[in-house]
Amino acid sequence: MIHLICPNPAIDRTLLVKNFSPSTPNRPFEVKEFPGGKSFNVAYAIKQENPMAEVCIHTIIGGHNGKYLSDLAKKRKVNLVITEVMQNTRVCNIVVDTEKKVIYPIYEKGLSLTNDILKTFSQNIAANVKDNDIIVFSGSLMKGMPDNYIAEISKKLKKRNVKIFVDTSGKPLVEAYKEKPYMIKINDEEIMDLFPKKKLNTIQDYHQLLSGQTNIPFFIITLGKKGVIAKMENEFFYLKTKEIGAKNPVASGDFFLGVLTNCIDQNIPYEESLKLAISYSAANCLNWYPEVRKEDVKAIYSTVKVEKLPKNPLS
């Protein structure tokens, strides 16, 4: 089972407009609503690649919006482990000007987390996770969670041989890193949270850094337009796709993480795993919404260039 941690979800309501203008009525030509939060994007990517994957999202919801979010998740065939609260789940509006290619995210304030809610949420995670399951922490921790929350969950579940996957930043990333998670997937800015004094200018610089991460089996750094460099146990890869005409890059990192998580869970060969992950990530950029078309994934996959790097970066 793959467990995705999403304590602060939302209903994401995306409105497509042409030539958004202030002080005048703006009428969207299309509106879509999705269960929102990085974990829901990760789950979507997993299910797109592997409809039979066993996935659940641990979340905190309440009110009629919470019920609606649960219904939206069911439509995507994603199970929820719910910590129920009285407060109505938030709605986030994303206005997209398709002519100017500008995005206006308008996010409501989330739940005020209390110690009791956090305790129940954490107990629900511990009660549902089984031996050898995967737990994925993606995105920033919810306000009110301690910086060492991921690290503490890791410690508590260590005896169950649970695999912890981490995609976060700042102090939570630093604390999680100390517990040697099974996988870290971060970008070229977030890596500086871990190694602030490192000079990382070239692919060889990143390669040399990753070669020293012997305690972390899977360590992936996304480099934006420069591609991806990855340590997959004892193998190293550098990948790059062709340039595309991106519409909306939001959630592309989540799609990468979701597909890669599924591939690792299914023991897919490493080169294939990375090619699929980067193809999904790029394909998502071609849409205004966080979704992909299989034909786009296939077309991008055929253009991915993979370089297998030596185990010793100085050789």
Coordinates of C-alpha atoms in Angstrom, one line a residue:
M1 CA 0.0 0.0 0.0
I2 CA 1.1 3.5 -0.8
H3 CA 0.1 6.1 1.9
L4 CA 0.1 9.7 0.9
I5 CA 0.0 12.4 3.6
C6 CA -2.2 15.4 3.0
P7 CA -3.4 17.1 6.2
N8 CA -4.4 20.4 4.6
P9 CA -6.5 19.6 1.5
A10 CA -8.8 21.8 -0.5
I11 CA -11.3 21.8 -3.3
D12 CA -9.3 23.2 -6.2
R13 CA -11.6 25.2 -8.5
T14 CA -9.9 26.2 -11.7
L15 CA -11.5 28.8 -13.9
L16 CA -10.3 29.4 -17.5
V17 CA -10.9 33.0 -18.7
K18 CA -9.6 35.0 -21.7
N19 CA -8.1 38.4 -21.1
F20 CA -8.8 38.7 -17.4
S21 CA -9.6 42.3 -16.5
P22 CA -9.9 44.1 -13.1
S23 CA -13.2 45.9 -12.2
T24 CA -15.2 44.2 -14.9
P25 CA -17.1 40.9 -14.9
N26 CA -14.9 38.1 -16.0
R27 CA -16.8 35.0 -17.3
P28 CA -14.9 31.8 -17.4
F29 CA -15.4 29.6 -20.5
E30 CA -14.6 26.5 -18.5
V31 CA -14.6 25.5 -14.8
K32 CA -13.3 22.3 -13.3
E33 CA -13.1 21.2 -9.6
F34 CA -10.5 18.7 -8.3
P35 CA -9.6 17.3 -4.9
G36 CA -6.7 19.6 -4.1
G37 CA -3.3 19.2 -2.3
K38 CA -0.1 17.7 -3.6
S39 CA -0.9 14.2 -2.5
F40 CA -4.0 14.2 -4.7
N41 CA -1.9 15.0 -7.7
V42 CA 0.6 12.3 -6.7
A43 CA -2.3 9.8 -6.4
Y44 CA -3.7 10.9 -9.8
A45 CA -0.4 10.2 -11.5
I46 CA 0.0 6.8 -9.8
K47 CA -3.5 5.8 -10.9
Q48 CA -3.0 7.0 -14.4
E49 CA 0.1 4.8 -14.8
N50 CA -1.2 1.9 -12.7
P51 CA -5.0 1.8 -12.2
M52 CA -4.6 -1.3 -9.9
A53 CA -2.2 0.5 -7.5
E54 CA -3.3 0.4 -3.9
V55 CA -3.3 4.0 -2.8
C56 CA -4.8 5.9 0.2
I57 CA -4.6 9.5 1.2
H58 CA -4.5 10.5 4.9
T59 CA -6.3 13.8 5.3
I60 CA -8.2 16.1 7.5
I61 CA -11.6 17.3 6.3
G62 CA -14.9 18.6 7.5
G63 CA -18.3 20.2 6.7
H64 CA -20.1 20.0 3.4
N65 CA -16.9 20.9 1.5
G66 CA -15.2 18.0 3.1
K67 CA -18.0 15.6 2.0
Y68 CA -17.7 17.0 -1.6
L69 CA -13.9 16.6 -1.6
S70 CA -14.4 13.0 -0.5
D71 CA -16.8 12.5 -3.4
L72 CA -14.3 14.0 -5.8
A73 CA -11.6 11.6 -4.5
K74 CA -14.0 8.6 -5.0
K75 CA -14.5 9.6 -8.7
R76 CA -10.7 9.2 -9.0
K77 CA -10.9 5.9 -7.2
V78 CA -8.6 7.0 -4.4
N79 CA -9.4 5.9 -0.8
L80 CA -9.2 8.3 2.0
V81 CA -8.2 7.8 5.7
I82 CA -10.1 10.7 7.2
T83 CA -9.6 12.6 10.4
E84 CA -12.9 14.5 10.6
V85 CA -13.2 18.0 12.0
M86 CA -16.0 20.5 12.5
Q87 CA -14.4 23.2 10.3
N88 CA -15.5 23.4 6.7
T89 CA -12.7 22.3 4.3
R90 CA -11.3 25.3 2.3
V91 CA -11.8 26.1 -1.4
C92 CA -8.9 27.3 -3.5
N93 CA -9.7 29.2 -6.7
I94 CA -7.2 29.2 -9.5
V95 CA -8.0 31.8 -12.2
V96 CA -6.1 31.1 -15.5
D97 CA -5.9 33.7 -18.2
T98 CA -5.4 31.5 -21.3
E99 CA -4.6 34.4 -23.6
K100 CA -2.0 36.1 -21.4
K101 CA -0.8 32.8 -19.9
V102 CA -1.0 34.2 -16.4
I103 CA -2.3 32.3 -13.3
Y104 CA -4.0 33.9 -10.3
P105 CA -4.0 31.5 -7.4
I106 CA -6.5 32.6 -4.6
Y107 CA -6.1 30.2 -1.7
E108 CA -8.4 30.2 1.4
K109 CA -6.8 29.9 4.8
G110 CA -6.7 26.2 5.9
L111 CA -7.6 24.5 9.1
S112 CA -6.3 25.7 12.4
L113 CA -4.5 22.7 13.6
T114 CA -4.7 21.8 17.3
N115 CA -2.7 19.3 19.3
D116 CA -5.7 17.0 19.6
I117 CA -6.3 17.0 15.8
L118 CA -2.7 16.3 15.1
K119 CA -2.6 13.5 17.6
T120 CA -5.6 11.8 16.1
F121 CA -4.2 12.3 12.5
S122 CA -0.9 10.7 13.5
Q123 CA -2.6 7.8 15.3
N124 CA -4.6 7.2 12.1
I125 CA -1.4 7.0 10.1
A126 CA 0.2 4.5 12.6
A127 CA -3.0 2.4 12.7
N128 CA -3.3 1.9 9.0
V129 CA 0.3 1.5 7.9
K130 CA 1.5 -2.1 7.6
D131 CA 4.9 -3.7 7.3
N132 CA 6.8 -2.8 4.1
D133 CA 4.3 -0.1 3.1
I134 CA 5.3 3.2 1.5
I135 CA 4.6 6.6 3.1
V136 CA 4.9 9.6 0.9
F137 CA 5.3 13.1 2.4
S138 CA 5.0 15.7 -0.4
G139 CA 4.9 19.5 -0.1
S140 CA 5.3 21.7 2.9
L141 CA 4.2 20.6 6.4
M142 CA 0.9 22.1 7.5
K143 CA 1.1 25.1 9.8
G144 CA 1.1 23.8 13.4
M145 CA 3.1 20.7 12.6
P146 CA 6.6 20.5 14.2
D147 CA 9.6 20.7 11.8
N148 CA 10.6 17.1 12.9
Y149 CA 7.1 15.6 12.2
I150 CA 8.3 13.5 9.2
A151 CA 11.4 12.4 11.2
E152 CA 9.2 11.4 14.2
I153 CA 6.9 9.4 12.1
S154 CA 9.9 7.7 10.6
K155 CA 11.3 6.8 14.0
K156 CA 7.9 5.4 15.2
L157 CA 7.5 3.1 12.1
K158 CA 11.1 2.0 11.7
K159 CA 10.4 -1.4 13.1
R160 CA 7.8 -2.1 10.4
N161 CA 10.4 -1.5 7.6
V162 CA 8.2 1.2 6.2
K163 CA 9.7 3.1 3.3
I164 CA 9.6 6.8 3.7
F165 CA 9.5 9.0 0.6
V166 CA 10.2 12.7 1.1
D167 CA 9.5 15.7 -1.2
T168 CA 9.6 18.8 1.0
S169 CA 11.9 21.7 1.8
G170 CA 13.4 23.9 4.6
K171 CA 13.7 22.6 8.1
P172 CA 11.3 19.7 7.7
L173 CA 13.6 18.4 4.9
V174 CA 16.7 18.9 7.0
E175 CA 15.1 16.9 9.9
A176 CA 13.8 14.2 7.7
Y177 CA 17.2 13.8 6.0
K178 CA 18.7 12.9 9.4
E179 CA 16.5 9.8 9.6
K180 CA 17.7 8.5 6.2
P181 CA 14.5 8.2 4.2
Y182 CA 14.2 5.6 1.5
M183 CA 13.8 8.2 -1.2
I184 CA 14.3 12.0 -1.4
K185 CA 12.9 13.9 -4.5
I186 CA 13.7 17.6 -4.4
N187 CA 14.6 20.4 -6.8
D188 CA 17.8 22.4 -7.4
E189 CA 16.7 25.1 -4.9
E190 CA 15.6 22.7 -2.1
I191 CA 18.9 20.8 -2.3
M192 CA 20.6 23.9 -0.9
D193 CA 18.5 23.5 2.3
L194 CA 20.6 20.4 2.9
F195 CA 23.9 21.6 1.6
P196 CA 24.0 25.4 1.8
K197 CA 27.8 25.7 1.3
K198 CA 27.9 23.4 -1.8
K199 CA 28.6 24.9 -5.2
L200 CA 26.4 23.1 -7.6
N201 CA 26.9 24.5 -11.0
T202 CA 27.4 21.5 -13.3
I203 CA 25.9 18.1 -13.7
Q204 CA 29.2 16.7 -12.4
D205 CA 28.8 18.7 -9.2
Y206 CA 25.4 17.1 -8.6
H207 CA 26.8 13.7 -9.6
Q208 CA 29.6 14.0 -7.1
L209 CA 27.1 15.1 -4.3
L210 CA 24.8 12.2 -5.0
S211 CA 27.6 9.7 -5.1
G212 CA 28.2 10.5 -1.4
Q213 CA 24.6 9.8 -0.3
T214 CA 25.3 6.2 0.5
N215 CA 22.6 6.0 3.3
I216 CA 19.7 7.1 1.0
P217 CA 18.9 4.5 -1.7
F218 CA 17.0 6.8 -4.0
F219 CA 17.9 10.5 -4.3
I220 CA 16.5 12.5 -7.2
I221 CA 17.1 16.2 -8.0
T222 CA 15.0 17.9 -10.6
L223 CA 16.8 20.7 -12.4
G224 CA 14.0 22.5 -14.3
K225 CA 14.8 22.9 -18.0
K226 CA 18.2 21.3 -17.4
G227 CA 16.6 17.9 -16.7
V228 CA 16.9 15.4 -13.8
I229 CA 19.8 13.7 -12.1
A230 CA 19.1 10.6 -10.0
K231 CA 20.8 8.2 -7.7
M232 CA 18.8 4.9 -8.0
E233 CA 20.5 2.7 -5.4
N234 CA 24.0 2.1 -7.0
E235 CA 23.2 3.5 -10.4
F236 CA 23.3 7.1 -11.5
F237 CA 21.3 8.7 -14.4
Y238 CA 21.0 12.1 -16.1
L239 CA 17.8 12.7 -18.1
K240 CA 16.5 15.5 -20.3
T241 CA 13.4 16.0 -22.5
K242 CA 12.9 18.2 -25.5
E243 CA 11.6 21.7 -24.8
I244 CA 7.9 22.0 -24.9
G245 CA 5.4 24.8 -25.0
A246 CA 4.3 24.8 -21.4
K247 CA 0.8 26.1 -20.4
N248 CA 0.8 25.4 -16.7
P249 CA 3.7 23.7 -14.9
V250 CA 1.9 23.5 -11.5
A251 CA 1.8 19.9 -10.2
S252 CA 4.5 18.7 -12.6
G253 CA 6.8 17.7 -9.6
D254 CA 3.9 15.8 -8.1
F255 CA 3.3 13.9 -11.3
F256 CA 7.0 13.0 -11.4
L257 CA 6.9 11.8 -7.8
G258 CA 3.7 9.8 -8.3
V259 CA 4.9 7.9 -11.3
L260 CA 8.4 7.2 -9.8
T261 CA 6.8 6.0 -6.5
N262 CA 4.7 3.5 -8.4
C263 CA 7.6 2.4 -10.5
I264 CA 9.8 1.7 -7.4
D265 CA 6.9 -0.1 -5.8
Q266 CA 6.4 -2.2 -8.9
N267 CA 10.2 -2.9 -9.3
I268 CA 10.3 -1.3 -12.8
P269 CA 13.8 -1.0 -14.2
Y270 CA 15.4 2.3 -13.1
E271 CA 15.9 3.8 -16.5
E272 CA 12.4 3.0 -17.5
S273 CA 11.1 4.5 -14.2
L274 CA 12.8 7.8 -14.7
K275 CA 11.8 8.1 -18.3
L276 CA 8.2 7.5 -17.4
A277 CA 8.3 10.0 -14.5
I278 CA 9.9 12.8 -16.5
S279 CA 7.5 12.2 -19.4
Y280 CA 4.4 12.5 -17.1
S281 CA 5.9 15.6 -15.5
A282 CA 6.4 17.3 -18.9
A283 CA 3.0 16.1 -20.3
N284 CA 1.3 17.8 -17.3
C285 CA 2.7 21.2 -18.4
L286 CA 0.8 20.9 -21.7
N287 CA -2.6 21.3 -19.9
W288 CA -4.2 24.1 -18.0
Y289 CA -5.3 21.5 -15.4
P290 CA -3.3 19.0 -13.3
E291 CA -3.8 16.1 -15.7
V292 CA -2.2 14.3 -18.6
R293 CA -3.1 12.8 -21.9
K294 CA -1.5 9.4 -22.6
E295 CA -0.7 10.4 -26.1
D296 CA 1.4 13.4 -24.8
V297 CA 3.2 11.1 -22.4
K298 CA 4.0 8.7 -25.2
A299 CA 5.2 11.4 -27.5
I300 CA 7.5 13.0 -24.9
Y301 CA 8.8 9.6 -23.8
S302 CA 10.2 9.0 -27.2
T303 CA 12.3 12.2 -27.0
V304 CA 13.8 11.6 -23.5
K305 CA 17.6 11.4 -23.6
V306 CA 19.2 9.2 -20.9
E307 CA 22.8 9.2 -19.9
K308 CA 24.0 6.6 -17.5
L309 CA 26.6 8.1 -15.3
P310 CA 29.6 6.2 -13.8
K311 CA 29.5 5.1 -10.2
N312 CA 32.6 7.2 -9.6
P313 CA 32.0 10.7 -10.8
L314 CA 35.7 11.4 -11.1
S315 CA 36.4 8.4 -13.4

